[in-house]
XYZ file of C-alpha atoms in Angstrom:
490
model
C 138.945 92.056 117.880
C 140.463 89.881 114.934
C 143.613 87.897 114.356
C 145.175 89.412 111.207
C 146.839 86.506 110.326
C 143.453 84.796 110.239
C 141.906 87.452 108.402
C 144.531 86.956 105.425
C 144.251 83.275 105.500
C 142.472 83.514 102.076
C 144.174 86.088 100.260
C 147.540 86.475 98.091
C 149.578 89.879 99.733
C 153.252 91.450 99.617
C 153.919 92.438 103.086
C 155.872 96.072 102.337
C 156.584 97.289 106.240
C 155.353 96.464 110.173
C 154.116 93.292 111.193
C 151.207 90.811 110.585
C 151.567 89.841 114.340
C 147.784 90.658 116.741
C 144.682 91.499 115.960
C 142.770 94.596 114.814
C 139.799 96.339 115.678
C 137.763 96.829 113.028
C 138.153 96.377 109.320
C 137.088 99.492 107.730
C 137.129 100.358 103.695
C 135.624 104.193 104.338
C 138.196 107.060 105.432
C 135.311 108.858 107.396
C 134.824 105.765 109.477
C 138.711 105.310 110.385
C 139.233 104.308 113.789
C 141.972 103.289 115.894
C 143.455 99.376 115.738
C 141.689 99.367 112.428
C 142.371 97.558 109.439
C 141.930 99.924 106.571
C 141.326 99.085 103.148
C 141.823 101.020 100.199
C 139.494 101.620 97.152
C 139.811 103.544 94.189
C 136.374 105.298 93.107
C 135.026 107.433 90.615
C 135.551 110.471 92.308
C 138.283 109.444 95.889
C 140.898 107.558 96.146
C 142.007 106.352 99.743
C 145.205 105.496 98.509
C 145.968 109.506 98.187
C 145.266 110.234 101.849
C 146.816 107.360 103.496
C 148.812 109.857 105.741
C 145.377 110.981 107.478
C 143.924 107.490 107.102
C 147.089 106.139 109.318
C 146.968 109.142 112.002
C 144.092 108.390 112.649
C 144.642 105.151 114.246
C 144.374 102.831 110.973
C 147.220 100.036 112.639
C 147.183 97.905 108.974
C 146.324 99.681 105.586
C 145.624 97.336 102.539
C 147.025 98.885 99.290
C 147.240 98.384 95.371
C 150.688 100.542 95.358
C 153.255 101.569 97.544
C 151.705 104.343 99.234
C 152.858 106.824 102.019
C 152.469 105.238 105.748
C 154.520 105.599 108.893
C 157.083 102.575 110.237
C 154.073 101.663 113.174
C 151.603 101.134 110.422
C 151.810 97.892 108.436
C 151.525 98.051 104.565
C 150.153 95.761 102.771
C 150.254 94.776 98.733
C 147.256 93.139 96.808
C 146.699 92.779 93.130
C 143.122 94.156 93.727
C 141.606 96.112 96.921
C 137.978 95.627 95.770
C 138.933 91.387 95.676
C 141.118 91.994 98.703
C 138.323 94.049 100.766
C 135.670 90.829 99.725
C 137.866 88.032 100.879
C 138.528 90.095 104.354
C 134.990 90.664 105.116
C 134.317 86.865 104.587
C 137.049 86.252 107.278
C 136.058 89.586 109.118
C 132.220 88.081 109.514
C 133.635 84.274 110.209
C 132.369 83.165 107.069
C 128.829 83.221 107.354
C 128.132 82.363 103.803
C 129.308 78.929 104.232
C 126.482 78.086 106.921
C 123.857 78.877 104.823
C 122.559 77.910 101.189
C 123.135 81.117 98.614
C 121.169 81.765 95.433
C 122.813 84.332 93.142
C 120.226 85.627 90.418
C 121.761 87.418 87.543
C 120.426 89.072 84.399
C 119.303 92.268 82.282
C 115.685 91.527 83.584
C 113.821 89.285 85.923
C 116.287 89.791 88.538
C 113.909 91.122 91.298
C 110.565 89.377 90.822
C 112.449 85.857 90.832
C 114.326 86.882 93.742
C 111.087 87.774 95.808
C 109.186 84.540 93.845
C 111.889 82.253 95.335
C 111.965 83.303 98.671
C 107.958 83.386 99.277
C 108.440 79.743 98.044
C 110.718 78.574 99.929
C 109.370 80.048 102.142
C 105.820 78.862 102.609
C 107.962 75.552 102.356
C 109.306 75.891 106.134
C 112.460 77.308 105.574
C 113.580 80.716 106.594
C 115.217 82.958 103.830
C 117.021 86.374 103.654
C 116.999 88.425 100.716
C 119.281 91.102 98.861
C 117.870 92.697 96.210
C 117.287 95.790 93.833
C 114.480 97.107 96.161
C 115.660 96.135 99.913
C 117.454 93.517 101.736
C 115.469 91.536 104.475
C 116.536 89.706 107.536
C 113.897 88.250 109.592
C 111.433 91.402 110.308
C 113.985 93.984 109.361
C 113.867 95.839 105.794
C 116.491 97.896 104.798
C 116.247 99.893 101.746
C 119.037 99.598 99.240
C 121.087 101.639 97.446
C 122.838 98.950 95.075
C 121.447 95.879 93.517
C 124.392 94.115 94.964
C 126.230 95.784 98.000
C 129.625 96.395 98.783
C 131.154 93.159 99.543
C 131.637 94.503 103.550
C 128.033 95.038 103.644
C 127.039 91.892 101.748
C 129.054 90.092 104.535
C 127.457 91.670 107.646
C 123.838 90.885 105.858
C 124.670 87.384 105.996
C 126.241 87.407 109.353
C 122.875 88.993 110.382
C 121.340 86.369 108.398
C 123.194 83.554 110.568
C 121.915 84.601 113.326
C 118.514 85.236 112.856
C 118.100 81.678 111.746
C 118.265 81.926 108.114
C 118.865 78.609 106.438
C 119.519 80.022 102.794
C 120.060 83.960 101.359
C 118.295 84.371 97.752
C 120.198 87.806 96.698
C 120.465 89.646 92.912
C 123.792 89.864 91.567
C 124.293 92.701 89.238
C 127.033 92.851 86.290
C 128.724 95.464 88.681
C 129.058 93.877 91.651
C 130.757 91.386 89.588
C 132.809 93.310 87.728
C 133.968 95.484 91.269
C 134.067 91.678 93.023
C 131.386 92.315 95.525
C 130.683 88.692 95.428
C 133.722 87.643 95.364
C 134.985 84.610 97.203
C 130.593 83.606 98.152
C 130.234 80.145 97.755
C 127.162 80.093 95.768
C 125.128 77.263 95.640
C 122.828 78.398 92.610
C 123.618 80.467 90.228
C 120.914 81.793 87.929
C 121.348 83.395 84.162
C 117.708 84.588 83.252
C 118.459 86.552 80.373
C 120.634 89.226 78.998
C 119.663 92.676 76.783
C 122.149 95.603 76.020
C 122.347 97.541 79.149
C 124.314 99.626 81.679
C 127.138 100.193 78.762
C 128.806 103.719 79.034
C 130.778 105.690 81.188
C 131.499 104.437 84.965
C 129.445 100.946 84.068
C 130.618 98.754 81.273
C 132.944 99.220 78.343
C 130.871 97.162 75.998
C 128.173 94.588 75.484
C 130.691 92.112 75.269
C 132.118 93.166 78.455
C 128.700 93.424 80.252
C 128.093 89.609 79.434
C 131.617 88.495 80.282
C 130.695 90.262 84.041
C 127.228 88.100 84.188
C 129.368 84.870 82.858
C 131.792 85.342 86.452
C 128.436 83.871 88.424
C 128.968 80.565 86.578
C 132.441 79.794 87.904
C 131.482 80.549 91.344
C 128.608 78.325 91.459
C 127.930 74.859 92.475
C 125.027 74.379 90.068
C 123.930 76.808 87.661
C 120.091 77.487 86.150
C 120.240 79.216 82.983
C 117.564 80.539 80.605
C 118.654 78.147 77.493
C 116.164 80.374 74.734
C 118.223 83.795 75.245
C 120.182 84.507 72.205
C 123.471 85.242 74.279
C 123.129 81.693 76.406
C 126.289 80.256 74.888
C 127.979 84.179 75.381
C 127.114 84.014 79.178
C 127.865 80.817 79.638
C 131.452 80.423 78.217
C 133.964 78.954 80.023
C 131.481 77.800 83.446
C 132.304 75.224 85.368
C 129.293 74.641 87.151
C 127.010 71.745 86.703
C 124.137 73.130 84.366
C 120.755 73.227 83.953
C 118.731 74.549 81.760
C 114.945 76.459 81.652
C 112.822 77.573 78.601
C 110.260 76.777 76.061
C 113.354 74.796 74.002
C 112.612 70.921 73.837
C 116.306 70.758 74.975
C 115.215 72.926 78.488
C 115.553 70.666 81.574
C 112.352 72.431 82.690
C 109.895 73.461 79.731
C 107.315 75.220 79.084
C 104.267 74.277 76.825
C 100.809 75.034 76.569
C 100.988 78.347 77.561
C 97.649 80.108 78.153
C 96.616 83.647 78.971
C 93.914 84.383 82.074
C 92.433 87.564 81.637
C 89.254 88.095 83.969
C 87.700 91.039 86.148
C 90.641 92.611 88.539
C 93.212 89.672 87.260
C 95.386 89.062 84.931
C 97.446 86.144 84.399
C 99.062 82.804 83.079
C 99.281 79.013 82.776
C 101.393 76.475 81.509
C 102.497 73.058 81.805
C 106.146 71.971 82.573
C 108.048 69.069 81.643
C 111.273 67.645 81.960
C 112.865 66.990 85.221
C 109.480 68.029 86.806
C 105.775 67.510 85.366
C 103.054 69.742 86.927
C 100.685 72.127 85.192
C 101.317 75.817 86.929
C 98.874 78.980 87.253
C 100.689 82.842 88.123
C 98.732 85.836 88.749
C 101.398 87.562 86.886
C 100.879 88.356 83.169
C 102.882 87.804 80.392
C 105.368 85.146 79.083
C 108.834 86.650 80.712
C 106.564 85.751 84.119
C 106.816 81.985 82.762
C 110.739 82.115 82.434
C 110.890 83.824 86.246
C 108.498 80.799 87.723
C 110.263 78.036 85.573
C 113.232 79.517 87.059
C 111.935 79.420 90.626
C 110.354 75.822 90.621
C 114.204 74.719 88.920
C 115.615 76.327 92.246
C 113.113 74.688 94.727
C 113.294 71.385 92.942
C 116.919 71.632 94.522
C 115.242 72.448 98.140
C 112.850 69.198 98.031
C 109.619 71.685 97.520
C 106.459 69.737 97.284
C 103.887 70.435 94.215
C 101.697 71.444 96.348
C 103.374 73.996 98.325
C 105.144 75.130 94.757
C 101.580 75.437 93.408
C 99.898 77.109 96.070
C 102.951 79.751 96.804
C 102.828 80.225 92.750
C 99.461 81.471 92.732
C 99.665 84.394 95.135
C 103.168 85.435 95.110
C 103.639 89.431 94.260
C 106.916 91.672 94.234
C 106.261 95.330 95.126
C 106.283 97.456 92.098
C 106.611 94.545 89.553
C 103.412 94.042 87.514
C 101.778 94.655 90.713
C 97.818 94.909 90.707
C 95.850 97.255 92.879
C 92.131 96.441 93.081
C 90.119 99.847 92.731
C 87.515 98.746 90.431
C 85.528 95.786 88.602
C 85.485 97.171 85.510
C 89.046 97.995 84.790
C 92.784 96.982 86.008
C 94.696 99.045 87.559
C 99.294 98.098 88.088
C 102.112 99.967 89.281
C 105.093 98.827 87.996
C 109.034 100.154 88.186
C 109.253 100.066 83.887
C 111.639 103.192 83.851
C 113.192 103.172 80.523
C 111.776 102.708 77.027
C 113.145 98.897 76.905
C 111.109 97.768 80.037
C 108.233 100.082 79.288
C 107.953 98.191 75.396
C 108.363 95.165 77.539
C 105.771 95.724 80.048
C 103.212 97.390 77.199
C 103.151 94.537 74.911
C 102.590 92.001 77.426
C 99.695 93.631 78.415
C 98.291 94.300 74.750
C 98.517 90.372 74.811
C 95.049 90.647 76.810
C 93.574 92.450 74.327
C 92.079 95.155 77.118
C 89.569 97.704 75.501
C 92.182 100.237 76.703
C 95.785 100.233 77.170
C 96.347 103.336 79.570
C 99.784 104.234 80.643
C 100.710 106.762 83.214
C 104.473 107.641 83.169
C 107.102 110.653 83.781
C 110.346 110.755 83.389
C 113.573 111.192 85.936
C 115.445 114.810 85.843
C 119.110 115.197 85.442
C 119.334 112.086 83.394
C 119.557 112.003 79.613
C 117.137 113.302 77.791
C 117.259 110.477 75.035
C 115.526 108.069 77.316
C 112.525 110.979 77.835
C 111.928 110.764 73.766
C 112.272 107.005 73.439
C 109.314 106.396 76.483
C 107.176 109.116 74.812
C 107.245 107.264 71.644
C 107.209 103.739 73.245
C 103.882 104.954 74.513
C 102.665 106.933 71.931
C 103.326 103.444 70.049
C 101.880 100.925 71.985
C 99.415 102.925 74.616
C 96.061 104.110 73.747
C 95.714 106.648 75.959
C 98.998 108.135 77.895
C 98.925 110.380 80.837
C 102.466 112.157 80.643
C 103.122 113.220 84.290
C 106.147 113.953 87.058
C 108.475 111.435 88.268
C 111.460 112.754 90.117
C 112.077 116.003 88.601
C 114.991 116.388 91.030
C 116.324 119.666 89.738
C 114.911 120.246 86.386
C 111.172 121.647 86.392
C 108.540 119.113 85.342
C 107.296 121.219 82.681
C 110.611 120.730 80.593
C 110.287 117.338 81.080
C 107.038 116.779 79.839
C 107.927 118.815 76.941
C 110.412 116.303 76.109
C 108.377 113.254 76.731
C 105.753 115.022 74.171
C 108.979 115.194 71.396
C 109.162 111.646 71.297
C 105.115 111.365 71.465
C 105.418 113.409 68.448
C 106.713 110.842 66.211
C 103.179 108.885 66.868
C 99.833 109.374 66.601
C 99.207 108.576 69.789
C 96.522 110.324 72.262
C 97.796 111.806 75.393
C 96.821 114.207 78.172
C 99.217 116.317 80.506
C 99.326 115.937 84.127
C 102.072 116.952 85.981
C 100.926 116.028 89.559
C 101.078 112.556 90.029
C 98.150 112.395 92.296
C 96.320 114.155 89.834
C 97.345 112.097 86.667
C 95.907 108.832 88.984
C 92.820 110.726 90.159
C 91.811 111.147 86.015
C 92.683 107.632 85.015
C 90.908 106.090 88.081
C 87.910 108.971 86.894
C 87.934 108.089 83.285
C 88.147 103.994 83.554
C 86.215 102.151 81.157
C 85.150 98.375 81.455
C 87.764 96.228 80.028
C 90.557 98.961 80.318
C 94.303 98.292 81.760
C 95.516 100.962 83.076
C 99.501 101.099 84.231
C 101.143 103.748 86.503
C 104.987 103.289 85.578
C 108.289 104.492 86.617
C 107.743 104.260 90.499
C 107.424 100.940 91.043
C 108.479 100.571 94.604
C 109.804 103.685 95.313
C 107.968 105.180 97.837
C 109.187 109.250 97.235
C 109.983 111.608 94.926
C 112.845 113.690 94.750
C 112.583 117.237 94.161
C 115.369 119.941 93.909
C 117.562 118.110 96.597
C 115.333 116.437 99.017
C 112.924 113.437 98.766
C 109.110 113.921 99.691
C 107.468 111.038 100.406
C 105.030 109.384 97.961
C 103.490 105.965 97.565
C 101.694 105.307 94.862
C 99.369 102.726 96.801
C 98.875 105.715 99.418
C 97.667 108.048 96.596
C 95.340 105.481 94.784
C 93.792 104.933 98.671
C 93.682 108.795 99.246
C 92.046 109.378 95.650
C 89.645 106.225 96.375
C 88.534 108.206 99.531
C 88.031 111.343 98.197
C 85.744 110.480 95.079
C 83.361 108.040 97.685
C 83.471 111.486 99.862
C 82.606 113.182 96.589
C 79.467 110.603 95.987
């Protein structure tokens, strides 16, 4: 139970009818989950609108619904005004959970890309460092032992709230978490005292329908971190730094290869040797240490410089920063899986033709003898992205396997037909697949010394999803299984 008057301590409200006077039992933001003494909270989505069914919502038990408009309630049930349910709902859960942000040190990481491996970089460092870190993020959120899948980069602010109550209690001394343009825009985070917020760069993305009106807009939402921050890290060599940053009024500092960086970046050498690839470089500034990753590729530079700029602020030593540096990995992100000697094998999560480009010609930096990619493309999504990967690969890839991803309701076949369209446009070599285990059983087959071969689009997922229902499928179990069967084979 809950005082309401200390659950609206925070928040700006027109009382319309009833009385602000007890507590409440739960504070609920779902109509399914209604129950009696609750606190109710209504949002507006895409498809329902809780404030058209506040009839039900009250005879069910709801004792206090939170509203943007004067809805339809009976005299028991109090009615309450805010400017914004989304802001209200944040600023409740805060007070709901006893504000467990404020007993803990919170890194917010935003950006178009980087968001995830920094994330997991930053807490394996702090880690190994002593202290004990939670984590919220594209690909799960972890407390202690517990991993719990996501659906959202960044929550609903309820949830968010009850992961760092969870967080409290299991000891955590500081919550690294992703914060997506959305979950600023809907005010998820709204009201979380960050401590660090992080800018690490920004690309057009997640502009259309139901996400953001325009680039401009899209920006504006990453720029909301920076007045809700203490101290901010920013990527000073992205060409929309001053966009993002407009208006902040955190104290700032600054990453990148720019002599004006707080932290740079010089020297910068690629390591390319049997089963690894990787990088090092020497940073200067408001640290000097020479660094060595064993993830390729320059955009891995900005996501360490960005992590050693955080733990600077957490009293890391070198020497656990170096040491947690070299063997840090994020599932699905550039991530290697030894099979062989002679070639590389990666999975990574590159689902689009901007990451794939991205991930491709950082590895044609090595100069492999090969560049193999493996990749399919998601059903019931637009077809435009299916012709822009084909060609991205027929561009850039020497050899690509064109296989399934999640077909979901579409058949493969039509998929791979449109993946060859774009493919079309090149002159690059390709062979059909459609099984996935099969399209990893020929590359693994047909490696040649020197080669790099990539299996994208999965990443971490560890299913696919066909017509309706997800089957499970790791691509680490399949590599293992396919390993097995060819030494059976021999």
């Amino acid at each position: 139970m809950k005082a309401v008057k200390l659950l609206l301590e925070k928040l700006s409200y027109q009382i319309i009818n009833g009385t602000l006077d007890g507590e409440i039992s739960e504070l609920v933001y779902d109509s399914r989950k209604v129950t009696k003494g609750c606190m109710f909270v209504c949002i507006k989505g895409a498809a329902y609108d809780s404030h058209e069914h506040t009839e039900e919502i009250a005879a069910k038990g709801a004792r206090i619904i939170v509203a943007e408009r004067k809805v339809e309630t009976p005299q028991n049930v109090t009615l309450l005004l805010v400017e914004d349910t989304r802001y209200a709902l944040s600023l409740l859960s805060a007070a709901y959970f006893d504000y467990p942000a404020e007993k803990m040190k919170v890194i917010g990481i935003t950006g178009t890309k980087g968001k995830t491996t920094t994330t997991f970089m930053v807490k394996e460092i702090l880690e190994h460092a002593g202290y004990k870190a939670g984590l919220i993020g594209t690909i799960e959120t972890v407390i202690g032992d517990t991993h719990i899948p996501s659906d959202n980069t960044t929550p609903e602010s309820y949830l968010i709230q009850e992961y760092f109550s969870k967080m409290v209690e299991a000891g955590c001394d500081v919550c690294v978490m992703e914060v997506s343009s959305q979950g600023l825009m809907m005010h998820r985070t709204a009201g979380i005292p960050f401590e660090l917020g992080i800018f690490t760069n920004l690309a057009p993305d997640h502009i259309g329908p139901n996400e953001h009106a325009s680039f401009e807009e899209y920006a504006a939402c990453k720029g909301m971190l920076f007045r809700q921050c203490r101290i901010g890290i920013a990527n000073v060599d992205d060409e929309h730094f001053d966009m993002v940053m407009q208006g902040h009024t955190c104290e700032l500092e600054t990453v990148g290869f720019s002599e004006k960086a707080d932290y740079r970046a010089s020297g910068v050498k690629l390591i390319g040797r049997p089963g690894y690839l990787g990088v090092e470089y020497h940073v200067s500034g408001k640290i000097c240490m020479d660094v060595e990753i064993d993830v390729p590729g320059k955009f891995s530079v900005y996501n360490s410089l960005i992590a050693i700029a955080i733990c600077e602020h957490f009293k890391v030593s070198q020497a656990d920063l170096k040491e947690a540096l070299g063997t840090v990995k994020t599932k699905g992100r550039i991530e290697m899986v030894k099979v062989s000697d002679d070639f590389i094998l990666m999975i990574d999560y590159a689902h689009n033709a901007m990451s794939l480009e991205s991930l491709l010609l950082t590895l044609k930096e090595y100069c492999p003898k090969r560049l193999v990619c493996v990749f399919g493309c998601g059903g019931n999504r637009s077809r435009l992205r299916r012709y822009e990967m084909g060609e991205v690969s027929g561009r850039l890839a020497d050899l690509t396997v064109i296989t399934s991803d999640n077909p979901r309701f579409e058949e493969p076949q039509a998929i791979i037909d449109d993946i060859k369209t774009g493919m079309a446009k090149t002159n690059g070599k390709y062979v059909e697949i459609s099984d996935r285990k099969e399209a990893i059983r020929y590359v693994i087959e047909h490696g040649r010394k020197g080669d790099v071969i990539v299996l994208a689009g999965k990443g971490h997922e560890d299913y696919q999803e066909i017509k309706g229902k997800k089957y499970p499928m790791d691509e680490r179990v399949l590599i293992q299984e396919v390993l097995e069967e060819l030494a059976a084979e021999h």
